[in-house]
Amino acid sequence: MELFANLGLGLETAFTPINLLYALLGCFLGTAIGVLPGLGPAATIAMLLPATFVMPPVTALIMLAGIFYGAQYGGSTTAILVNLPGETSSVVTALDGYQMARKGKAGRALATAALSSFFAGTVCTLLIALFAPPLAEIALKFGPAEYFSLMVLGLVASIVLAHGSILHALGMIVLGLLLGLIGTDINSSTQRYTFGITELSDGIGFVIVAMGMFGIGEIIANLENEATRDVTIKKVTGLFPTREDFRRMVAPTLRGTALGSLLGILPGGGAALASFGAYALEKKVSRNRHEFGQGAIEGVAAPEAANNAGAQMSFIPMLTLGIPSNPVMALMIGAMIIQGIQPGPSVMTEQPALFWGVIASMWIGNLMLLVLNLPLIGIWVRMITIPYRFLYPIIVVFCAIGVYSLNNAHFDVYLMALFGLVGYVFKKLDCEPAPLLLGFILGPMMEEFLRRALLLSKGDPSVLLTRPISGVMLALAAVLLALVLLPSFSKTREVAFQEE
Amino acid sequence: MLTRRGLIAAGATAAMPIWTRAANAQAYPDRPVRLISPYAAGGATDIIARFVGHWLGERLNGTFVIENRAGSGSNIGTEAVLRAKPDGYTLLLASTANAVNATLYPNLKFDYLKESTQIGMIGTLPNVLVVHPSLPVRTLPEFIAYAKANGDKMGIGLPGIGSPQHLSAALFKSMTGLDVPFLQYKGGGPVINDLMGNHVQASFASSASSAEYIKAGSLRGIAVTSAKRLPLLPDLPAIAEVLPGYESVNFYGLSAPQGTPDAIVQALSRELNAGLGNPALTSKLEPTGLAPIPMSPAEFGVFVAAETEKWGKVIKAAGITME
């Protein structure tokens, strides 16, 4: 069979000592930068691009890919341990992961994240090997109308993310949408809310908002209250998931993998929805939904599986069509051009060793990460037993370095400090930052897709309903919205929402 | 090595007042040179900067560090260079954006033409008019006729207001009188995606990446925006063959802050132009689609001024602006 021949070629390529070595190096570097708050894979790959000049193309891509998914693994570590999501995808992991850590279950949360990520990575490697080209074709069917409706569905689903007042959640989403508007409108080039500040003309970076609101805000709140901040030190119960934990994580991991793989193939921002969607889904279907937000293991397993699946699947548009679905993939394309390979549909046929070698290395990389991460859990967990007066300055310094590395701009560091204050105020007001971040990510995309859909339809909004995929998703969103909002007409709204 | 450094120093000594001689007696560069690429890492500009920087570093026995200062359509990086000390240790990877932004952004805090010294051209990168293969057109006259009749049924996808592709399209629109809506995207990747999915029907895309899609049959090439045909796509006519006078290419070059010592400018110009004639550098630049064009600092200065004037007219005529 051709597939086996191809996979054979891929494994043959990936299993050469030099490629294995660089895969390991990439995974290790990725984990390291993922763990350091703020330093993302994009900045790291950008710094390492010159190093790839001297490598063979496959080796270079294998190493860069290793950094990418290594960072996905490592990013969950800081999200869980110190409530610092450095990536869109780990925002959701922080919700329940950090709560688990506070209850002394950091080791179990970290192991859950690693295991569910590994499972998702394995499934996706197979999916990519089997179906990459047809999946890429399907993704092309998604036009602006479909993307818009998908975002609407995601946003509606996310209302269930909040575990407090629904009004607070809605308020935070709207505020996130507004923050997302900052920058230059791409259709008219009008500057919005930039107040003449050049640094704001391309909008605010996600990492800046996330680090500020989650990380710095949390630190301020912790410093205020000596009693709560050392709670994690006292009782660390078990480093590895119990049998009960395993039982609880199986179904969420499967669902998360499925959702992440579906959304991950969409280059127009599907992956951003994966972990949010998986979390929202679990919160609806889980038997332990009352635990969500207080340290539910399902709330770690599902989004982690979805996030790794989404990350892995985002290679499909890059490898098969040469279309980057995120900044890291754009850098990989740059790395290919540096190597003299023009990315595009013919890479698969003209560079089979490269194409299949990278795919085979994905699975090897995921395995390496699992082996690398499980023993590290003990060390990470010990890290949070460092007295907080030493730990928090370290976190702040790394946040500042990481944010500075995004654009080499001081402005971003000040902005992060500002969002730290905002995050603290919202914590005091019992407003969750997660819905805000979702609105911040989805808002600009929704606007872009809606306006593009309307420009193409000459202003006729009916395309959103008459295009089948788009229509179905809007209908789903309407049903979901009704489910969430209907009880609010009665006096039992708050109670009903808590139970949703 | 000794001789080259000696030559630079000798050239400098002849042209400089006595009090600067001591400083120039030391070879340039004696510490790392920052070459600022005003775009994100991984893109064509970044790749060109890296290869050119690497080459200059090798030839001048120094280190050229590429610093990505992206934002505001290259304005943030450009301003950083123009405000830097003019000592030859901060350089700019200049591009069409610098010529375009002078008109496009009415509120710029700097004047690129006045505040920079030109070192030289690196090369040009043309665009290609590409369409979805289902569009019933194969030649440029057919495309123009089809777009005139069906302008309301199609869209042209472009990677952002003021991008070289947008300008290629705007110039095309003004010379043909077409009325087809432009749809702006954040970068070239999403445009190709929507064009392959037939959500938009045409685009102006950079030649190197288009060539791949044309070869694979996912897109159909109609014509190139350079004045002459490209070796990369020899079957495609130049738009100028149908619309005489049409030319729209992205250019890349090296600039320094105004006041950079002439000896350093000359040294950089000499090594850059040596590289543009040397396969060791040109073969590396080839995959980006760049056609190397060596120019003296003075020639490049004239070229940049002409481009600024040309695009100023197109931008004003098309009513494009960044408030």
mmCIF file of N, CA and C in Angstrom, chain A residues 46-47 49-50 53 139-144 146-147 184-191 196 198-199 201-202 267-268 321-324 330-331 333-335 337-347 350 407-409 444 448 452 455-456 458 467, chain B residues 41-43 46-47 50-51 54 67-73 75-76 79 105 109 151-155 160-161 181-186 189-190 192-194 196-201 208-210 212-213 215-216 218 284 287-289 321-323:
data_model
loop_
_atom_site.group_PDB
_atom_site.id
_atom_site.type_symbol
_atom_site.label_atom_id
_atom_site.label_comp_id
_atom_site.label_asym_id
_atom_site.label_seq_id
_atom_site.Cartn_x
_atom_site.Cartn_y
_atom_site.Cartn_z
ATOM 1 N N ALA A 46 11.881 32.269 15.542
ATOM 2 C CA ALA A 46 12.462 33.408 14.831
ATOM 3 C C ALA A 46 13.936 33.561 15.176
ATOM 4 N N MET A 47 14.261 33.366 16.463
ATOM 5 C CA MET A 47 15.655 33.500 16.881
ATOM 6 C C MET A 47 16.518 32.377 16.315
ATOM 7 N N LEU A 49 15.986 30.711 13.479
ATOM 8 C CA LEU A 49 15.994 30.579 12.016
ATOM 9 C C LEU A 49 17.398 30.575 11.423
ATOM 10 N N PRO A 50 18.280 31.499 11.859
ATOM 11 C CA PRO A 50 19.621 31.485 11.258
ATOM 12 C C PRO A 50 20.343 30.160 11.470
ATOM 13 N N PHE A 53 20.054 27.569 8.712
ATOM 14 C CA PHE A 53 20.752 27.770 7.429
ATOM 15 C C PHE A 53 21.610 26.572 7.067
ATOM 16 N N ALA A 139 -11.202 22.029 4.088
ATOM 17 C CA ALA A 139 -10.996 23.308 4.754
ATOM 18 C C ALA A 139 -11.204 24.468 3.791
ATOM 19 N N LEU A 140 -10.876 24.247 2.510
ATOM 20 C CA LEU A 140 -11.029 25.325 1.528
ATOM 21 C C LEU A 140 -12.490 25.696 1.326
ATOM 22 N N LYS A 141 -13.396 24.764 1.634
ATOM 23 C CA LYS A 141 -14.830 25.051 1.476
ATOM 24 C C LYS A 141 -15.288 26.113 2.466
ATOM 25 N N PHE A 142 -14.502 26.271 3.537
ATOM 26 C CA PHE A 142 -14.867 27.255 4.545
ATOM 27 C C PHE A 142 -14.551 28.659 4.040
ATOM 28 N N GLY A 143 -15.598 29.379 3.687
ATOM 29 C CA GLY A 143 -15.422 30.758 3.257
ATOM 30 C C GLY A 143 -15.708 31.688 4.414
ATOM 31 N N PRO A 144 -15.700 32.990 4.142
ATOM 32 C CA PRO A 144 -15.929 33.962 5.210
ATOM 33 C C PRO A 144 -17.239 33.725 5.969
ATOM 34 N N GLU A 146 -18.874 30.932 6.521
ATOM 35 C CA GLU A 146 -18.761 29.769 7.400
ATOM 36 C C GLU A 146 -17.915 30.096 8.633
ATOM 37 N N TYR A 147 -16.810 30.800 8.412
ATOM 38 C CA TYR A 147 -15.968 31.145 9.548
ATOM 39 C C TYR A 147 -16.718 32.033 10.529
ATOM 40 N N THR A 184 -5.832 48.947 13.428
ATOM 41 C CA THR A 184 -6.223 49.487 12.134
ATOM 42 C C THR A 184 -7.270 48.581 11.511
ATOM 43 N N ASP A 185 -8.373 49.160 11.097
ATOM 44 C CA ASP A 185 -9.393 48.378 10.408
ATOM 45 C C ASP A 185 -8.845 47.949 9.050
ATOM 46 N N ILE A 186 -8.927 46.649 8.730
ATOM 47 C CA ILE A 186 -8.250 46.208 7.509
ATOM 48 C C ILE A 186 -8.980 46.623 6.239
ATOM 49 N N ASN A 187 -10.283 46.886 6.323
ATOM 50 C CA ASN A 187 -11.001 47.258 5.108
ATOM 51 C C ASN A 187 -10.861 48.734 4.767
ATOM 52 N N SER A 188 -10.926 49.579 5.799
ATOM 53 C CA SER A 188 -10.898 51.018 5.525
ATOM 54 C C SER A 188 -9.594 51.644 5.976
ATOM 55 N N SER A 189 -8.791 50.889 6.721
ATOM 56 C CA SER A 189 -7.552 51.381 7.313
ATOM 57 C C SER A 189 -7.782 52.502 8.314
ATOM 58 N N THR A 190 -8.995 52.617 8.825
ATOM 59 C CA THR A 190 -9.265 53.596 9.879
ATOM 60 C C THR A 190 -8.613 53.118 11.173
ATOM 61 N N GLN A 191 -8.025 54.057 11.916
ATOM 62 C CA GLN A 191 -7.429 53.706 13.203
ATOM 63 C C GLN A 191 -8.529 53.732 14.261
ATOM 64 N N GLY A 196 -3.570 57.865 18.444
ATOM 65 C CA GLY A 196 -2.348 58.363 17.828
ATOM 66 C C GLY A 196 -1.086 57.644 18.268
ATOM 67 N N THR A 198 1.485 54.934 17.746
ATOM 68 C CA THR A 198 1.851 54.034 16.649
ATOM 69 C C THR A 198 1.859 52.586 17.090
ATOM 70 N N GLU A 199 2.316 52.333 18.319
ATOM 71 C CA GLU A 199 2.436 50.956 18.798
ATOM 72 C C GLU A 199 1.085 50.250 18.866
ATOM 73 N N SER A 201 -1.209 50.613 16.570
ATOM 74 C CA SER A 201 -1.852 50.586 15.260
ATOM 75 C C SER A 201 -2.056 49.169 14.727
ATOM 76 N N ASP A 202 -1.332 48.189 15.253
ATOM 77 C CA ASP A 202 -1.588 46.813 14.833
ATOM 78 C C ASP A 202 -2.351 46.039 15.902
ATOM 79 N N PRO A 267 -7.658 26.763 8.576
ATOM 80 C CA PRO A 267 -6.549 27.693 8.777
ATOM 81 C C PRO A 267 -7.003 29.076 9.238
ATOM 82 N N GLY A 268 -8.273 29.384 9.071
ATOM 83 C CA GLY A 268 -8.726 30.734 9.402
ATOM 84 C C GLY A 268 -9.033 30.944 10.868
ATOM 85 N N LEU A 321 -0.768 22.817 1.364
ATOM 86 C CA LEU A 321 -1.084 23.952 0.493
ATOM 87 C C LEU A 321 -0.092 25.109 0.625
ATOM 88 N N GLY A 322 0.773 25.041 1.619
ATOM 89 C CA GLY A 322 1.689 26.161 1.822
ATOM 90 C C GLY A 322 1.010 27.358 2.446
ATOM 91 N N ILE A 323 -0.135 27.124 3.124
ATOM 92 C CA ILE A 323 -0.867 28.229 3.743
ATOM 93 C C ILE A 323 -0.642 28.194 5.253
ATOM 94 N N PRO A 324 -0.113 29.291 5.824
ATOM 95 C CA PRO A 324 0.146 29.302 7.255
ATOM 96 C C PRO A 324 -1.124 29.625 8.032
ATOM 97 N N ALA A 330 3.807 30.256 9.707
ATOM 98 C CA ALA A 330 4.393 31.237 8.785
ATOM 99 C C ALA A 330 5.916 31.172 8.867
ATOM 100 N N LEU A 331 6.441 30.975 10.080
ATOM 101 C CA LEU A 331 7.882 30.869 10.243
ATOM 102 C C LEU A 331 8.417 29.587 9.626
ATOM 103 N N ILE A 333 7.175 28.150 7.054
ATOM 104 C CA ILE A 333 7.213 28.412 5.617
ATOM 105 C C ILE A 333 8.459 29.222 5.278
ATOM 106 N N GLY A 334 8.761 30.200 6.137
ATOM 107 C CA GLY A 334 9.978 30.975 5.948
ATOM 108 C C GLY A 334 11.207 30.076 5.975
ATOM 109 N N ALA A 335 11.207 29.124 6.910
ATOM 110 C CA ALA A 335 12.343 28.205 7.025
ATOM 111 C C ALA A 335 12.485 27.371 5.755
ATOM 112 N N ILE A 337 11.563 28.311 2.719
ATOM 113 C CA ILE A 337 12.073 29.186 1.649
ATOM 114 C C ILE A 337 13.576 29.389 1.825
ATOM 115 N N ILE A 338 13.990 29.562 3.095
ATOM 116 C CA ILE A 338 15.425 29.706 3.367
ATOM 117 C C ILE A 338 16.182 28.488 2.847
ATOM 118 N N GLN A 339 15.539 27.332 2.942
ATOM 119 C CA GLN A 339 16.164 26.095 2.479
ATOM 120 C C GLN A 339 16.038 25.925 0.968
ATOM 121 N N GLY A 340 15.416 26.893 0.318
ATOM 122 C CA GLY A 340 15.278 26.811 -1.132
ATOM 123 C C GLY A 340 14.080 25.985 -1.572
ATOM 124 N N ILE A 341 13.162 25.705 -0.634
ATOM 125 C CA ILE A 341 11.966 24.957 -1.006
ATOM 126 C C ILE A 341 10.789 25.920 -1.020
ATOM 127 N N GLN A 342 10.118 26.004 -2.143
ATOM 128 C CA GLN A 342 8.975 26.896 -2.215
ATOM 129 C C GLN A 342 7.746 26.132 -1.726
ATOM 130 N N PRO A 343 7.158 26.563 -0.588
ATOM 131 C CA PRO A 343 6.009 25.819 -0.059
ATOM 132 C C PRO A 343 4.829 25.932 -1.010
ATOM 133 N N GLY A 344 4.029 24.908 -1.041
ATOM 134 C CA GLY A 344 2.877 24.912 -1.924
ATOM 135 C C GLY A 344 2.384 23.505 -2.118
ATOM 136 N N PRO A 345 1.419 23.344 -3.010
ATOM 137 C CA PRO A 345 0.796 22.031 -3.172
ATOM 138 C C PRO A 345 1.762 20.952 -3.653
ATOM 139 N N SER A 346 2.884 21.348 -4.255
ATOM 140 C CA SER A 346 3.744 20.316 -4.825
ATOM 141 C C SER A 346 4.791 19.779 -3.866
ATOM 142 N N VAL A 347 4.857 20.342 -2.657
ATOM 143 C CA VAL A 347 5.851 19.861 -1.691
ATOM 144 C C VAL A 347 5.671 18.363 -1.456
ATOM 145 N N GLU A 350 6.911 16.538 -4.640
ATOM 146 C CA GLU A 350 8.296 16.762 -5.044
ATOM 147 C C GLU A 350 9.288 16.542 -3.922
ATOM 148 N N ASN A 407 8.114 41.727 20.140
ATOM 149 C CA ASN A 407 8.261 42.781 19.135
ATOM 150 C C ASN A 407 9.465 43.659 19.380
ATOM 151 N N ASN A 408 10.301 43.274 20.337
ATOM 152 C CA ASN A 408 11.420 44.108 20.758
ATOM 153 C C ASN A 408 10.953 45.516 21.118
ATOM 154 N N ALA A 409 9.841 45.619 21.819
ATOM 155 C CA ALA A 409 9.301 46.939 22.156
ATOM 156 C C ALA A 409 9.022 47.053 23.645
ATOM 157 N N PRO A 444 -12.285 40.284 16.710
ATOM 158 C CA PRO A 444 -11.727 40.803 15.460
ATOM 159 C C PRO A 444 -11.905 39.831 14.294
ATOM 160 N N GLU A 448 -13.948 40.557 10.877
ATOM 161 C CA GLU A 448 -13.278 40.439 9.584
ATOM 162 C C GLU A 448 -14.076 39.523 8.656
ATOM 163 N N ARG A 452 -16.230 40.566 5.296
ATOM 164 C CA ARG A 452 -15.802 39.988 4.029
ATOM 165 C C ARG A 452 -16.973 39.255 3.370
ATOM 166 N N LEU A 455 -19.223 41.870 1.995
ATOM 167 C CA LEU A 455 -18.638 42.534 0.815
ATOM 168 C C LEU A 455 -18.823 41.639 -0.406
ATOM 169 N N LEU A 456 -18.633 40.336 -0.202
ATOM 170 C CA LEU A 456 -18.748 39.402 -1.321
ATOM 171 C C LEU A 456 -20.189 39.231 -1.759
ATOM 172 N N LYS A 458 -22.400 41.518 -1.650
ATOM 173 C CA LYS A 458 -22.923 42.863 -1.938
ATOM 174 C C LYS A 458 -23.904 43.312 -0.861
ATOM 175 N N ARG A 467 -26.013 29.563 2.944
ATOM 176 C CA ARG A 467 -24.904 28.625 2.756
ATOM 177 C C ARG A 467 -25.045 27.534 3.803
ATOM 178 N N ALA B 41 9.315 38.098 11.520
ATOM 179 C CA ALA B 41 10.227 37.063 11.061
ATOM 180 C C ALA B 41 9.500 36.055 10.181
ATOM 181 N N GLY B 42 10.210 35.494 9.218
ATOM 182 C CA GLY B 42 9.652 34.428 8.390
ATOM 183 C C GLY B 42 9.151 34.886 7.043
ATOM 184 N N GLY B 43 8.865 36.166 6.887
ATOM 185 C CA GLY B 43 8.370 36.670 5.606
ATOM 186 C C GLY B 43 9.497 36.940 4.626
ATOM 187 N N ASP B 46 12.123 39.471 5.757
ATOM 188 C CA ASP B 46 12.979 38.918 6.804
ATOM 189 C C ASP B 46 14.034 37.992 6.202
ATOM 190 N N ILE B 47 13.598 37.151 5.274
ATOM 191 C CA ILE B 47 14.528 36.195 4.673
ATOM 192 C C ILE B 47 15.602 36.934 3.874
ATOM 193 N N ARG B 50 18.061 38.468 6.234
ATOM 194 C CA ARG B 50 18.957 37.498 6.851
ATOM 195 C C ARG B 50 20.102 37.104 5.910
ATOM 196 N N PHE B 51 19.735 36.832 4.645
ATOM 197 C CA PHE B 51 20.788 36.415 3.712
ATOM 198 C C PHE B 51 21.742 37.565 3.393
ATOM 199 N N HIS B 54 23.883 38.200 6.451
ATOM 200 C CA HIS B 54 24.883 37.143 6.595
ATOM 201 C C HIS B 54 26.052 37.386 5.640
ATOM 202 N N GLU B 67 17.252 42.388 13.283
ATOM 203 C CA GLU B 67 16.291 42.685 14.341
ATOM 204 C C GLU B 67 14.937 42.942 13.681
ATOM 205 N N ASN B 68 13.954 42.130 14.038
ATOM 206 C CA ASN B 68 12.620 42.316 13.482
ATOM 207 C C ASN B 68 11.870 43.343 14.314
ATOM 208 N N ARG B 69 11.571 44.480 13.706
ATOM 209 C CA ARG B 69 10.770 45.498 14.410
ATOM 210 C C ARG B 69 9.522 45.722 13.577
ATOM 211 N N ALA B 70 8.570 44.801 13.707
ATOM 212 C CA ALA B 70 7.378 44.850 12.874
ATOM 213 C C ALA B 70 6.385 45.860 13.417
ATOM 214 N N GLY B 71 5.457 46.258 12.573
ATOM 215 C CA GLY B 71 4.354 47.082 13.025
ATOM 216 C C GLY B 71 4.101 48.288 12.168
ATOM 217 N N SER B 72 2.833 48.656 12.100
ATOM 218 C CA SER B 72 2.395 49.850 11.398
ATOM 219 C C SER B 72 2.950 49.901 9.975
ATOM 220 N N GLY B 73 2.848 48.796 9.253
ATOM 221 C CA GLY B 73 3.252 48.748 7.851
ATOM 222 C C GLY B 73 4.684 49.188 7.631
ATOM 223 N N ASN B 75 6.463 51.176 9.461
ATOM 224 C CA ASN B 75 6.808 52.501 9.987
ATOM 225 C C ASN B 75 7.566 52.438 11.311
ATOM 226 N N ILE B 76 7.233 51.461 12.154
ATOM 227 C CA ILE B 76 7.884 51.400 13.470
ATOM 228 C C ILE B 76 9.372 51.091 13.306
ATOM 229 N N GLU B 79 11.193 54.080 11.573
ATOM 230 C CA GLU B 79 11.434 55.207 12.468
ATOM 231 C C GLU B 79 12.578 54.897 13.434
ATOM 232 N N TYR B 105 0.454 57.363 4.660
ATOM 233 C CA TYR B 105 0.221 57.781 6.045
ATOM 234 C C TYR B 105 0.434 59.293 6.142
ATOM 235 N N LYS B 109 5.660 60.500 11.485
ATOM 236 C CA LYS B 109 6.515 61.367 12.303
ATOM 237 C C LYS B 109 7.909 61.504 11.693
ATOM 238 N N GLY B 151 -18.068 42.280 -12.964
ATOM 239 C CA GLY B 151 -17.421 42.914 -11.811
ATOM 240 C C GLY B 151 -18.184 42.736 -10.512
ATOM 241 N N ASP B 152 -19.510 42.630 -10.609
ATOM 242 C CA ASP B 152 -20.297 42.513 -9.376
ATOM 243 C C ASP B 152 -20.338 41.080 -8.859
ATOM 244 N N LYS B 153 -19.830 40.142 -9.663
ATOM 245 C CA LYS B 153 -19.888 38.740 -9.230
ATOM 246 C C LYS B 153 -18.548 38.259 -8.731
ATOM 247 N N MET B 154 -17.538 39.129 -8.710
ATOM 248 C CA MET B 154 -16.231 38.647 -8.291
ATOM 249 C C MET B 154 -15.559 39.604 -7.306
ATOM 250 N N GLY B 155 -14.520 39.099 -6.657
ATOM 251 C CA GLY B 155 -13.753 39.912 -5.731
ATOM 252 C C GLY B 155 -12.276 39.671 -5.944
ATOM 253 N N GLY B 160 -3.807 43.424 2.307
ATOM 254 C CA GLY B 160 -3.793 44.584 3.189
ATOM 255 C C GLY B 160 -3.664 45.904 2.445
ATOM 256 N N ILE B 161 -4.257 46.936 3.020
ATOM 257 C CA ILE B 161 -4.213 48.260 2.389
ATOM 258 C C ILE B 161 -2.780 48.767 2.337
ATOM 259 N N PRO B 181 -14.628 44.780 -6.687
ATOM 260 C CA PRO B 181 -14.309 45.100 -5.291
ATOM 261 C C PRO B 181 -12.994 44.465 -4.821
ATOM 262 N N PHE B 182 -12.239 45.233 -4.026
ATOM 263 C CA PHE B 182 -11.020 44.720 -3.394
ATOM 264 C C PHE B 182 -11.392 44.201 -2.008
ATOM 265 N N LEU B 183 -10.917 43.022 -1.669
ATOM 266 C CA LEU B 183 -11.115 42.501 -0.316
ATOM 267 C C LEU B 183 -9.758 42.400 0.357
ATOM 268 N N GLN B 184 -9.621 43.089 1.486
ATOM 269 C CA GLN B 184 -8.324 43.110 2.171
ATOM 270 C C GLN B 184 -8.236 42.005 3.213
ATOM 271 N N TYR B 185 -7.077 41.374 3.283
ATOM 272 C CA TYR B 185 -6.822 40.310 4.253
ATOM 273 C C TYR B 185 -5.642 40.699 5.113
ATOM 274 N N LYS B 186 -5.427 39.907 6.177
ATOM 275 C CA LYS B 186 -4.230 40.132 6.991
ATOM 276 C C LYS B 186 -3.129 39.228 6.464
ATOM 277 N N GLY B 189 -1.128 34.688 3.028
ATOM 278 C CA GLY B 189 -1.594 33.310 3.207
ATOM 279 C C GLY B 189 -3.105 33.174 3.099
ATOM 280 N N PRO B 190 -3.861 33.953 3.880
ATOM 281 C CA PRO B 190 -5.319 33.855 3.814
ATOM 282 C C PRO B 190 -5.886 34.188 2.433
ATOM 283 N N ILE B 192 -4.466 33.496 -0.507
ATOM 284 C CA ILE B 192 -4.296 32.294 -1.322
ATOM 285 C C ILE B 192 -5.348 31.261 -0.928
ATOM 286 N N ASN B 193 -5.579 31.135 0.374
ATOM 287 C CA ASN B 193 -6.575 30.189 0.869
ATOM 288 C C ASN B 193 -7.949 30.476 0.260
ATOM 289 N N ASP B 194 -8.393 31.711 0.347
ATOM 290 C CA ASP B 194 -9.725 32.044 -0.157
ATOM 291 C C ASP B 194 -9.784 32.020 -1.679
ATOM 292 N N MET B 196 -7.980 29.860 -3.538
ATOM 293 C CA MET B 196 -8.060 28.442 -3.893
ATOM 294 C C MET B 196 -9.440 27.882 -3.599
ATOM 295 N N GLY B 197 -10.112 28.413 -2.582
ATOM 296 C CA GLY B 197 -11.464 27.975 -2.258
ATOM 297 C C GLY B 197 -12.512 28.674 -3.109
ATOM 298 N N ASN B 198 -12.096 29.528 -4.029
ATOM 299 C CA ASN B 198 -12.993 30.262 -4.927
ATOM 300 C C ASN B 198 -13.928 31.203 -4.164
ATOM 301 N N HIS B 199 -13.511 31.656 -2.982
ATOM 302 C CA HIS B 199 -14.317 32.641 -2.275
ATOM 303 C C HIS B 199 -14.038 34.026 -2.837
ATOM 304 N N VAL B 200 -12.796 34.259 -3.258
ATOM 305 C CA VAL B 200 -12.497 35.402 -4.119
ATOM 306 C C VAL B 200 -11.985 34.815 -5.429
ATOM 307 N N GLN B 201 -12.061 35.572 -6.511
ATOM 308 C CA GLN B 201 -11.783 34.988 -7.823
ATOM 309 C C GLN B 201 -10.429 35.387 -8.401
ATOM 310 N N ALA B 208 7.010 34.345 -6.458
ATOM 311 C CA ALA B 208 7.598 33.066 -6.072
ATOM 312 C C ALA B 208 6.537 32.088 -5.584
ATOM 313 N N SER B 209 5.633 32.545 -4.701
ATOM 314 C CA SER B 209 4.635 31.619 -4.193
ATOM 315 C C SER B 209 3.603 31.310 -5.281
ATOM 316 N N SER B 210 3.237 32.306 -6.096
ATOM 317 C CA SER B 210 2.254 32.040 -7.161
ATOM 318 C C SER B 210 2.745 30.954 -8.097
ATOM 319 N N GLU B 212 4.375 28.360 -7.647
ATOM 320 C CA GLU B 212 4.089 27.023 -7.139
ATOM 321 C C GLU B 212 2.649 26.623 -7.391
ATOM 322 N N TYR B 213 1.721 27.542 -7.087
ATOM 323 C CA TYR B 213 0.301 27.219 -7.234
ATOM 324 C C TYR B 213 -0.075 27.099 -8.708
ATOM 325 N N LYS B 215 1.967 26.119 -11.094
ATOM 326 C CA LYS B 215 2.545 24.846 -11.539
ATOM 327 C C LYS B 215 1.664 23.668 -11.125
ATOM 328 N N ALA B 216 1.114 23.745 -9.893
ATOM 329 C CA ALA B 216 0.297 22.645 -9.378
ATOM 330 C C ALA B 216 -1.125 22.688 -9.928
ATOM 331 N N SER B 218 -3.473 24.702 -9.013
ATOM 332 C CA SER B 218 -4.491 25.192 -8.072
ATOM 333 C C SER B 218 -4.916 26.612 -8.403
ATOM 334 N N LYS B 284 20.753 31.966 -3.008
ATOM 335 C CA LYS B 284 19.976 31.888 -1.771
ATOM 336 C C LYS B 284 18.754 32.793 -1.841
ATOM 337 N N PRO B 287 14.843 31.643 -4.169
ATOM 338 C CA PRO B 287 13.516 31.112 -3.799
ATOM 339 C C PRO B 287 12.517 32.175 -3.342
ATOM 340 N N THR B 288 12.978 33.350 -2.944
ATOM 341 C CA THR B 288 12.029 34.385 -2.565
ATOM 342 C C THR B 288 11.428 35.044 -3.800
ATOM 343 N N GLY B 289 12.006 34.764 -4.981
ATOM 344 C CA GLY B 289 11.516 35.360 -6.224
ATOM 345 C C GLY B 289 12.220 36.661 -6.559
ATOM 346 N N THR B 321 -5.885 55.857 1.772
ATOM 347 C CA THR B 321 -5.197 56.585 2.830
ATOM 348 C C THR B 321 -5.258 55.830 4.153
ATOM 349 N N MET B 322 -4.268 56.070 4.986
ATOM 350 C CA MET B 322 -4.258 55.522 6.340
ATOM 351 C C MET B 322 -4.352 56.719 7.267
ATOM 352 N N GLU B 323 -5.489 56.883 7.886
ATOM 353 C CA GLU B 323 -5.667 58.067 8.749
ATOM 354 C C GLU B 323 -4.891 57.896 10.044
#
